[in-house]
mmCIF file of C-alpha atoms and ligand atoms in Angstrom:
data_model
loop_
_atom_site.group_PDB
_atom_site.id
_atom_site.type_symbol
_atom_site.label_atom_id
_atom_site.label_comp_id
_atom_site.label_asym_id
_atom_site.label_seq_id
_atom_site.Cartn_x
_atom_site.Cartn_y
_atom_site.Cartn_z
ATOM 1 C CA MET A 27 36.905 6.999 15.233
ATOM 2 C CA GLN A 28 33.176 6.754 14.555
ATOM 3 C CA GLN A 29 32.157 5.023 11.317
ATOM 4 C CA ASP A 30 29.426 6.670 9.186
ATOM 5 C CA ALA A 31 26.263 4.528 8.889
ATOM 6 C CA PRO A 32 26.154 2.911 5.410
ATOM 7 C CA ARG A 33 23.940 4.787 2.967
ATOM 8 C CA ALA A 34 20.612 3.058 2.282
ATOM 9 C CA ARG A 35 20.214 1.779 -1.297
ATOM 10 C CA TYR A 36 16.845 2.291 -3.043
ATOM 11 C CA ALA A 37 16.061 0.455 -6.290
ATOM 12 C CA TYR A 38 13.129 1.928 -8.235
ATOM 13 C CA LEU A 39 11.380 1.871 -11.596
ATOM 14 C CA GLY A 40 13.459 4.362 -13.585
ATOM 15 C CA PRO A 41 14.961 6.128 -15.356
ATOM 16 C CA GLU A 42 15.019 9.501 -13.546
ATOM 17 C CA GLY A 43 11.719 11.323 -13.941
ATOM 18 C CA THR A 44 9.229 8.465 -13.413
ATOM 19 C CA PHE A 45 6.219 8.820 -11.139
ATOM 20 C CA THR A 46 7.928 6.092 -9.100
ATOM 21 C CA GLU A 47 10.801 8.496 -8.483
ATOM 22 C CA GLU A 48 8.253 11.055 -7.208
ATOM 23 C CA ALA A 49 7.028 8.401 -4.740
ATOM 24 C CA LEU A 50 10.632 7.618 -3.744
ATOM 25 C CA ARG A 51 11.254 11.306 -3.019
ATOM 26 C CA GLN A 52 8.553 11.092 -0.340
ATOM 27 C CA VAL A 53 10.795 8.749 1.687
ATOM 28 C CA THR A 54 14.390 9.771 0.951
ATOM 29 C CA THR A 55 16.678 12.122 -0.992
ATOM 30 C CA GLN A 56 19.734 11.734 -3.185
ATOM 31 C CA ALA A 57 21.757 13.465 -0.455
ATOM 32 C CA GLU A 58 21.084 10.705 2.093
ATOM 33 C CA SER A 59 20.652 7.531 -0.027
ATOM 34 C CA ASP A 60 21.856 5.806 -3.191
ATOM 35 C CA LEU A 61 19.021 5.881 -5.744
ATOM 36 C CA LEU A 62 19.260 2.979 -8.210
ATOM 37 C CA PRO A 63 17.011 3.271 -11.303
ATOM 38 C CA CYS A 64 15.892 -0.093 -12.812
ATOM 39 C CA THR A 65 14.215 -0.875 -16.128
ATOM 40 C CA ASP A 66 11.314 -2.818 -14.577
ATOM 41 C CA VAL A 67 9.677 -3.619 -11.237
ATOM 42 C CA VAL A 68 10.865 -7.262 -11.231
ATOM 43 C CA THR A 69 14.518 -6.133 -11.430
ATOM 44 C CA ALA A 70 13.968 -3.565 -8.646
ATOM 45 C CA LEU A 71 12.412 -6.184 -6.310
ATOM 46 C CA ASP A 72 15.030 -8.818 -7.182
ATOM 47 C CA MET A 73 17.829 -6.359 -6.335
ATOM 48 C CA VAL A 74 16.462 -6.293 -2.774
ATOM 49 C CA ARG A 75 16.261 -10.101 -2.709
ATOM 50 C CA ARG A 76 19.937 -10.295 -3.786
ATOM 51 C CA ASP A 77 20.975 -7.646 -1.203
ATOM 52 C CA GLU A 78 22.053 -5.281 -4.000
ATOM 53 C CA ALA A 79 19.528 -2.786 -2.598
ATOM 54 C CA ASP A 80 17.929 -2.329 0.835
ATOM 55 C CA TYR A 81 14.569 -1.146 -0.485
ATOM 56 C CA ALA A 82 12.582 -1.168 -3.718
ATOM 57 C CA VAL A 83 9.951 1.432 -4.630
ATOM 58 C CA VAL A 84 7.441 0.080 -7.153
ATOM 59 C CA PRO A 85 3.880 0.926 -8.273
ATOM 60 C CA ILE A 86 1.286 -1.555 -6.961
ATOM 61 C CA GLU A 87 -2.153 -0.111 -7.725
ATOM 62 C CA ASN A 88 -3.801 2.649 -9.704
ATOM 63 C CA SER A 89 -7.226 4.168 -9.049
ATOM 64 C CA VAL A 90 -8.108 3.876 -12.777
ATOM 65 C CA GLU A 91 -6.357 0.749 -14.063
ATOM 66 C CA GLY A 92 -6.243 -1.379 -10.876
ATOM 67 C CA GLY A 93 -3.386 -3.608 -9.737
ATOM 68 C CA VAL A 94 0.089 -3.666 -11.276
ATOM 69 C CA ASN A 95 0.345 -7.374 -12.045
ATOM 70 C CA ALA A 96 4.152 -7.511 -12.298
ATOM 71 C CA THR A 97 4.413 -6.158 -8.744
ATOM 72 C CA LEU A 98 1.641 -8.357 -7.290
ATOM 73 C CA ASP A 99 3.066 -11.516 -8.898
ATOM 74 C CA THR A 100 6.694 -10.798 -7.970
ATOM 75 C CA LEU A 101 5.765 -10.208 -4.321
ATOM 76 C CA ALA A 102 3.572 -13.341 -4.279
ATOM 77 C CA ALA A 103 6.330 -15.826 -5.234
ATOM 78 C CA GLY A 104 10.079 -16.304 -4.754
ATOM 79 C CA GLU A 105 12.238 -15.279 -1.804
ATOM 80 C CA PRO A 106 10.063 -13.455 0.754
ATOM 81 C CA LEU A 107 9.830 -9.659 0.697
ATOM 82 C CA VAL A 108 7.656 -7.439 2.893
ATOM 83 C CA ILE A 109 6.052 -4.063 2.345
ATOM 84 C CA VAL A 110 7.224 -1.533 4.945
ATOM 85 C CA GLY A 111 5.576 1.620 3.595
ATOM 86 C CA GLU A 112 3.201 3.018 0.976
ATOM 87 C CA MET A 113 3.113 6.320 -0.922
ATOM 88 C CA LEU A 114 0.350 7.954 -2.983
ATOM 89 C CA VAL A 115 1.094 10.095 -6.055
ATOM 90 C CA PRO A 116 -1.606 12.024 -7.985
ATOM 91 C CA VAL A 117 -0.947 11.331 -11.666
ATOM 92 C CA THR A 118 -1.619 13.503 -14.722
ATOM 93 C CA PHE A 119 0.436 13.349 -17.889
ATOM 94 C CA THR A 120 2.153 15.665 -20.343
ATOM 95 C CA LEU A 121 2.167 14.851 -24.042
ATOM 96 C CA ALA A 122 5.531 15.951 -25.408
ATOM 97 C CA ALA A 123 7.671 15.629 -28.525
ATOM 98 C CA ARG A 124 10.895 16.816 -30.093
ATOM 99 C CA PRO A 125 10.765 20.462 -31.254
ATOM 100 C CA GLY A 126 8.869 20.935 -34.526
ATOM 101 C CA MET A 127 6.040 18.414 -33.906
ATOM 102 C CA THR A 128 2.441 19.566 -33.584
ATOM 103 C CA LEU A 129 -0.523 17.773 -32.024
ATOM 104 C CA ASP A 130 -2.098 16.922 -35.402
ATOM 105 C CA THR A 131 1.062 15.160 -36.651
ATOM 106 C CA VAL A 132 1.307 12.701 -33.723
ATOM 107 C CA ARG A 133 0.584 9.130 -34.934
ATOM 108 C CA ARG A 134 2.434 6.954 -32.347
ATOM 109 C CA VAL A 135 2.629 7.649 -28.624
ATOM 110 C CA GLY A 136 5.275 6.011 -26.445
ATOM 111 C CA THR A 137 4.481 5.445 -22.779
ATOM 112 C CA HIS A 138 3.987 2.866 -20.009
ATOM 113 C CA PRO A 139 0.850 0.681 -20.557
ATOM 114 C CA HIS A 140 -0.687 1.945 -17.290
ATOM 115 C CA ALA A 141 -0.260 5.528 -18.471
ATOM 116 C CA TRP A 142 -1.893 4.787 -21.838
ATOM 117 C CA ALA A 143 -4.827 3.122 -20.042
ATOM 118 C CA GLN A 144 -5.348 6.365 -18.119
ATOM 119 C CA CYS A 145 -5.324 8.557 -21.256
ATOM 120 C CA ARG A 146 -7.185 6.367 -23.803
ATOM 121 C CA GLY A 147 -10.312 8.564 -23.883
ATOM 122 C CA TRP A 148 -8.251 11.761 -24.239
ATOM 123 C CA ALA A 149 -6.202 10.205 -27.048
ATOM 124 C CA ALA A 150 -9.348 9.084 -28.913
ATOM 125 C CA ARG A 151 -10.659 12.674 -28.814
ATOM 126 C CA HIS A 152 -7.421 14.599 -29.484
ATOM 127 C CA LEU A 153 -5.286 12.105 -31.441
ATOM 128 C CA PRO A 154 -7.821 10.037 -33.414
ATOM 129 C CA GLY A 155 -6.154 6.988 -34.963
ATOM 130 C CA ALA A 156 -2.923 7.377 -32.953
ATOM 131 C CA ILE A 157 -1.498 4.124 -31.599
ATOM 132 C CA HIS A 158 0.237 3.250 -28.347
ATOM 133 C CA VAL A 159 3.871 2.076 -28.413
ATOM 134 C CA PRO A 160 4.672 0.457 -25.044
ATOM 135 C CA ALA A 161 7.700 1.659 -23.085
ATOM 136 C CA THR A 162 9.173 0.299 -19.836
ATOM 137 C CA SER A 163 8.123 3.516 -18.029
ATOM 138 C CA THR A 164 6.751 6.963 -18.823
ATOM 139 C CA ALA A 165 10.175 8.584 -18.314
ATOM 140 C CA ALA A 166 11.852 5.886 -20.443
ATOM 141 C CA ALA A 167 9.624 6.995 -23.353
ATOM 142 C CA ALA A 168 10.546 10.660 -22.795
ATOM 143 C CA ALA A 169 14.265 9.823 -22.543
ATOM 144 C CA LEU A 170 14.193 7.652 -25.693
ATOM 145 C CA LEU A 171 12.389 10.350 -27.647
ATOM 146 C CA ALA A 172 14.925 12.971 -26.566
ATOM 147 C CA GLY A 173 17.714 10.569 -27.587
ATOM 148 C CA GLY A 174 16.369 10.303 -31.172
ATOM 149 C CA GLU A 175 14.095 7.211 -30.934
ATOM 150 C CA THR A 176 11.933 6.924 -34.054
ATOM 151 C CA ALA A 177 9.503 4.133 -32.987
ATOM 152 C CA PHE A 178 7.142 6.839 -31.684
ATOM 153 C CA ASP A 179 6.771 10.571 -32.226
ATOM 154 C CA ALA A 180 5.440 11.742 -28.853
ATOM 155 C CA SER A 181 5.564 10.566 -25.240
ATOM 156 C CA LEU A 182 3.136 10.683 -22.312
ATOM 157 C CA SER A 183 5.050 11.227 -19.073
ATOM 158 C CA SER A 184 5.293 13.501 -16.041
ATOM 159 C CA ALA A 185 5.785 17.258 -16.445
ATOM 160 C CA LEU A 186 9.070 16.876 -14.547
ATOM 161 C CA SER A 187 10.456 14.325 -16.994
ATOM 162 C CA VAL A 188 9.506 16.488 -20.002
ATOM 163 C CA GLU A 189 11.590 19.272 -18.495
ATOM 164 C CA LYS A 190 14.430 16.913 -17.531
ATOM 165 C CA TYR A 191 14.753 15.462 -21.055
ATOM 166 C CA GLY A 192 14.236 18.809 -22.836
ATOM 167 C CA LEU A 193 11.113 17.909 -24.807
ATOM 168 C CA GLN A 194 8.472 20.314 -26.069
ATOM 169 C CA VAL A 195 5.035 20.259 -24.428
ATOM 170 C CA LEU A 196 2.138 19.475 -26.829
ATOM 171 C CA ALA A 197 -0.556 19.109 -24.145
ATOM 172 C CA ALA A 198 -0.404 19.389 -20.343
ATOM 173 C CA GLY A 199 -2.744 17.929 -17.679
ATOM 174 C CA VAL A 200 -3.680 14.930 -19.854
ATOM 175 C CA ALA A 201 -5.847 12.361 -17.992
ATOM 176 C CA ASP A 202 -9.240 10.715 -18.437
ATOM 177 C CA ASN A 203 -9.741 11.073 -14.705
ATOM 178 C CA PRO A 204 -8.102 14.216 -13.279
ATOM 179 C CA HIS A 205 -8.198 12.711 -9.752
ATOM 180 C CA ALA A 206 -6.319 9.501 -10.639
ATOM 181 C CA VAL A 207 -3.906 8.378 -7.928
ATOM 182 C CA THR A 208 -1.202 5.706 -8.071
ATOM 183 C CA ARG A 209 -0.155 3.818 -4.970
ATOM 184 C CA PHE A 210 3.485 2.789 -4.590
ATOM 185 C CA VAL A 211 5.035 0.482 -2.011
ATOM 186 C CA LEU A 212 8.395 0.374 -0.279
ATOM 187 C CA ALA A 213 9.524 -3.272 -0.145
ATOM 188 C CA ALA A 214 12.356 -4.731 1.965
ATOM 189 C CA ARG A 215 13.753 -8.094 3.069
ATOM 190 C CA PRO A 216 11.831 -9.449 6.088
ATOM 191 C CA GLY A 217 13.092 -7.941 9.365
ATOM 192 C CA LEU A 218 11.767 -5.572 11.995
ATOM 193 C CA LEU A 219 8.150 -4.596 11.339
ATOM 194 C CA PRO A 220 7.151 -0.925 11.212
ATOM 195 C CA GLU A 221 5.478 -0.052 14.541
ATOM 196 C CA PRO A 222 1.667 0.078 14.616
ATOM 197 C CA THR A 223 0.293 3.628 14.283
ATOM 198 C CA GLY A 224 -3.457 2.984 14.646
ATOM 199 C CA ALA A 225 -3.846 3.639 10.901
ATOM 200 C CA ASP A 226 -2.150 0.648 9.256
ATOM 201 C CA LYS A 227 -2.599 -1.896 6.499
ATOM 202 C CA THR A 228 -1.606 -5.542 6.271
ATOM 203 C CA THR A 229 -0.955 -7.133 2.864
ATOM 204 C CA LEU A 230 -1.424 -10.886 2.341
ATOM 205 C CA MET A 231 -1.423 -13.433 -0.451
ATOM 206 C CA VAL A 232 -3.569 -16.535 0.051
ATOM 207 C CA HIS A 233 -4.419 -19.683 -1.906
ATOM 208 C CA LEU A 234 -7.755 -21.475 -1.519
ATOM 209 C CA PRO A 235 -8.157 -25.237 -1.164
ATOM 210 C CA ASP A 236 -8.884 -26.946 -4.543
ATOM 211 C CA ASN A 237 -12.411 -28.147 -5.356
ATOM 212 C CA GLU A 238 -14.045 -27.029 -2.119
ATOM 213 C CA ALA A 239 -17.489 -25.417 -2.355
ATOM 214 C CA GLY A 240 -17.592 -22.185 -0.371
ATOM 215 C CA ALA A 241 -13.785 -21.931 -0.029
ATOM 216 C CA LEU A 242 -13.795 -18.241 -1.026
ATOM 217 C CA LEU A 243 -16.609 -17.460 1.407
ATOM 218 C CA ASN A 244 -14.816 -19.382 4.143
ATOM 219 C CA MET A 245 -11.641 -17.351 3.544
ATOM 220 C CA LEU A 246 -13.520 -14.024 3.574
ATOM 221 C CA GLU A 247 -15.369 -14.975 6.763
ATOM 222 C CA GLN A 248 -12.043 -15.082 8.609
ATOM 223 C CA PHE A 249 -11.823 -11.307 8.114
ATOM 224 C CA ALA A 250 -15.525 -10.552 8.566
ATOM 225 C CA THR A 251 -15.992 -12.350 11.891
ATOM 226 C CA ARG A 252 -13.031 -10.435 13.410
ATOM 227 C CA GLY A 253 -14.260 -7.081 12.058
ATOM 228 C CA VAL A 254 -11.273 -6.645 9.715
ATOM 229 C CA ASN A 255 -12.165 -4.487 6.706
ATOM 230 C CA LEU A 256 -10.506 -5.085 3.315
ATOM 231 C CA SER A 257 -9.297 -2.150 1.193
ATOM 232 C CA ARG A 258 -8.252 -4.269 -1.825
ATOM 233 C CA ILE A 259 -8.770 -7.830 -3.022
ATOM 234 C CA GLU A 260 -7.684 -9.127 -6.406
ATOM 235 C CA SER A 261 -7.399 -12.574 -7.886
ATOM 236 C CA ARG A 262 -4.320 -13.527 -9.911
ATOM 237 C CA PRO A 263 -3.808 -16.799 -11.782
ATOM 238 C CA ILE A 264 -1.262 -19.017 -9.973
ATOM 239 C CA GLY A 265 0.048 -20.057 -13.401
ATOM 240 C CA ASP A 266 0.513 -23.835 -13.081
ATOM 241 C CA SER A 267 -2.920 -24.827 -14.470
ATOM 242 C CA LEU A 268 -6.193 -23.230 -15.532
ATOM 243 C CA GLY A 269 -8.647 -22.323 -12.777
ATOM 244 C CA ARG A 270 -6.112 -21.926 -9.938
ATOM 245 C CA TYR A 271 -5.993 -18.434 -8.454
ATOM 246 C CA SER A 272 -4.231 -16.671 -5.622
ATOM 247 C CA PHE A 273 -5.827 -13.721 -3.825
ATOM 248 C CA SER A 274 -3.882 -10.557 -3.135
ATOM 249 C CA ILE A 275 -5.439 -8.745 -0.171
ATOM 250 C CA ASP A 276 -4.956 -5.482 1.739
ATOM 251 C CA ALA A 277 -6.664 -5.531 5.136
ATOM 252 C CA GLU A 278 -7.080 -2.648 7.588
ATOM 253 C CA GLY A 279 -4.946 -3.055 10.712
ATOM 254 C CA HIS A 280 -1.499 -4.191 11.881
ATOM 255 C CA VAL A 281 -0.337 -7.718 12.716
ATOM 256 C CA ALA A 282 0.418 -6.395 16.222
ATOM 257 C CA GLU A 283 -3.369 -6.010 16.714
ATOM 258 C CA GLU A 284 -5.399 -8.879 18.160
ATOM 259 C CA ARG A 285 -8.145 -8.916 15.524
ATOM 260 C CA VAL A 286 -5.543 -9.162 12.719
ATOM 261 C CA GLN A 287 -3.687 -11.958 14.547
ATOM 262 C CA ALA A 288 -6.964 -13.864 15.043
ATOM 263 C CA THR A 289 -7.685 -13.431 11.314
ATOM 264 C CA LEU A 290 -4.237 -14.781 10.373
ATOM 265 C CA ILE A 291 -4.728 -17.775 12.673
ATOM 266 C CA GLY A 292 -8.107 -18.427 11.026
ATOM 267 C CA LEU A 293 -6.633 -18.086 7.504
ATOM 268 C CA HIS A 294 -3.798 -20.457 8.375
ATOM 269 C CA ARG A 295 -6.378 -23.065 9.416
ATOM 270 C CA VAL A 296 -8.527 -22.841 6.259
ATOM 271 C CA CYS A 297 -6.102 -21.869 3.433
ATOM 272 C CA PRO A 298 -3.255 -24.096 2.147
ATOM 273 C CA THR A 299 -0.946 -21.069 1.647
ATOM 274 C CA VAL A 300 -0.885 -17.719 3.453
ATOM 275 C CA ARG A 301 1.989 -15.352 2.697
ATOM 276 C CA PHE A 302 2.420 -12.360 5.026
ATOM 277 C CA LEU A 303 3.527 -9.387 2.922
ATOM 278 C CA GLY A 304 3.845 -6.764 5.646
ATOM 279 C CA SER A 305 2.066 -4.408 8.063
ATOM 280 C CA TYR A 306 2.783 -0.703 7.495
ATOM 281 C CA PRO A 307 1.303 2.778 8.058
ATOM 282 C CA ARG A 308 -1.454 3.878 5.655
ATOM 283 C CA ALA A 309 -0.424 6.778 3.427
ATOM 284 C CA ASP A 310 -3.818 8.471 3.953
ATOM 285 C CA GLY A 311 -3.545 8.183 7.768
ATOM 286 C CA GLN A 312 -7.142 6.891 8.043
ATOM 287 C CA GLY A 313 -7.602 4.782 11.170
ATOM 288 C CA ALA A 314 -9.754 1.618 11.078
ATOM 289 C CA HIS A 315 -13.365 1.910 12.326
ATOM 290 C CA LEU A 316 -13.536 -0.850 14.907
ATOM 291 C CA ARG A 317 -16.774 -2.741 15.503
ATOM 292 C CA PRO A 318 -17.726 -3.293 19.166
ATOM 293 C CA GLY A 319 -16.060 -6.469 20.449
ATOM 294 C CA THR A 320 -13.023 -6.267 18.127
ATOM 295 C CA HIS A 321 -10.688 -4.029 20.162
ATOM 296 C CA ASP A 322 -7.468 -5.567 21.565
ATOM 297 C CA ALA A 323 -8.926 -5.312 25.079
ATOM 298 C CA ASP A 324 -11.995 -7.380 24.026
ATOM 299 C CA PHE A 325 -9.772 -10.214 22.732
ATOM 300 C CA ARG A 326 -7.591 -10.115 25.861
ATOM 301 C CA ALA A 327 -10.606 -10.200 28.203
ATOM 302 C CA ALA A 328 -12.110 -13.131 26.258
ATOM 303 C CA ARG A 329 -8.855 -15.080 26.403
ATOM 304 C CA GLU A 330 -8.476 -14.477 30.135
ATOM 305 C CA TRP A 331 -12.046 -15.680 30.681
ATOM 306 C CA VAL A 332 -11.345 -18.958 28.850
ATOM 307 C CA ALA A 333 -8.015 -19.366 30.701
ATOM 308 C CA GLY A 334 -9.953 -18.960 33.973
ATOM 309 C CA LEU A 335 -12.422 -21.699 32.972
ATOM 310 C CA LEU A 336 -9.548 -24.077 32.233
ATOM 311 C CA GLU A 337 -7.631 -23.250 35.370
ATOM 312 C CA HIS A 338 -10.746 -23.690 37.494
ATOM 313 C CA GLY A 339 -11.441 -27.035 35.776
ATOM 314 C CA GLY A 340 -7.895 -28.341 36.266
ATOM 315 C CA ILE A 341 -7.051 -28.253 32.537
ATOM 316 C CA GLY A 342 -3.757 -26.774 31.275
ATOM 317 C CA ALA A 343 -3.367 -24.405 28.321
ATOM 318 C CA ASP A 344 -2.478 -27.493 26.192
ATOM 319 C CA GLY A 345 -5.950 -28.975 26.886
ATOM 320 C CA ARG A 346 -4.649 -31.790 29.142
ATOM 321 C CA PRO A 347 -5.550 -32.270 32.811
ATOM 322 C CA VAL A 348 -3.052 -30.615 35.125
ATOM 323 C CA ALA A 349 -1.508 -33.115 37.533
ATOM 324 C CA ALA A 350 -2.822 -32.509 41.063
ATOM 325 C CA PRO A 351 -0.170 -32.079 43.789
ATOM 326 C CA GLY A 352 0.972 -35.476 44.999
ATOM 327 C CA ASP A 353 -0.094 -37.347 41.788
HETATM 328 O O1 LIG B 79 6.264 4.921 -15.686
HETATM 329 C C1 LIG B 79 6.233 5.587 -14.656
HETATM 330 O O2 LIG B 79 6.495 6.793 -14.587
HETATM 331 C C2 LIG B 79 5.867 4.894 -13.461
HETATM 332 O O3 LIG B 79 6.317 5.245 -12.398
HETATM 333 C C3 LIG B 79 4.836 3.806 -13.575
HETATM 334 C C4 LIG B 79 3.512 4.471 -13.707
HETATM 335 C C5 LIG B 79 2.894 4.510 -14.928
HETATM 336 C C6 LIG B 79 1.659 5.139 -15.029
HETATM 337 C C7 LIG B 79 1.073 5.725 -13.938
HETATM 338 C C8 LIG B 79 1.723 5.695 -12.715
HETATM 339 C C9 LIG B 79 2.952 5.058 -12.603
#
């Protein structure tokens, strides 16, 4: 008898109705996988580390507020995880409350800090004097409100979650920037890499050597000289003392490509720590614009040329003279 394949387990920032769940729905459904809502991104990622989930879906970057530090820091340290996919979700919010509230009576708004950061201007204009009450996610605020929470009197969350938790809409389409997009990643334990598509990203975390003038420039040159474009670079404090930072980097290309491999080799030579955090297809499908001399074929031809010089000169690939016959 044939055994059914085990269902994949997806941990994500919950509860049901978060923007993270919308990202998750781009890769799987409840019919084919077990969806495991978590209260925060650290728990979701740690569930994968402990093999309690196969994947985690977590927000990593927002076009308005920048990087999600909890995600960047949790990927940067601890048992290795790799990113195997990314998803983009356009984000606008709905201000909602229990029945009976009106816009002019809202004093305290519960939502995720990243959501509040994206609605601050709107709130200053439409809810002057209202304060933000942080929640673990946008949907958590909506769910708490529906369950009778009194720490805040309105929530900012997705339209879907307002419907799911039966709240009343006070304002729809709330956003300081109507084109704001949040990027989510699918993280897994290290294993088979997603195949290169020609439109890929590679995520890395690097440390610089201490007290070395030009160390940052030296690190960046490893990318520049191989024609590898960066789509994100952020510094994060390492945490053990003041002035020590790690760099979280997204580079265009896949580790299967020669120019990315040459960059990694260069980084390994000049940086004390390089953590590979995955190569995966870009959600926007945009292929890298390659500079002349940086195609795979250019690297291969250059390597063959050098190998020919060595062979002709009686030197092996290890740099030592090759013993002549009869020696
Ligand atoms: O809280 C949510 O719904 C999330 O998925 C995190 C988040 C918060 C704000 C903007 C995008 C994602």
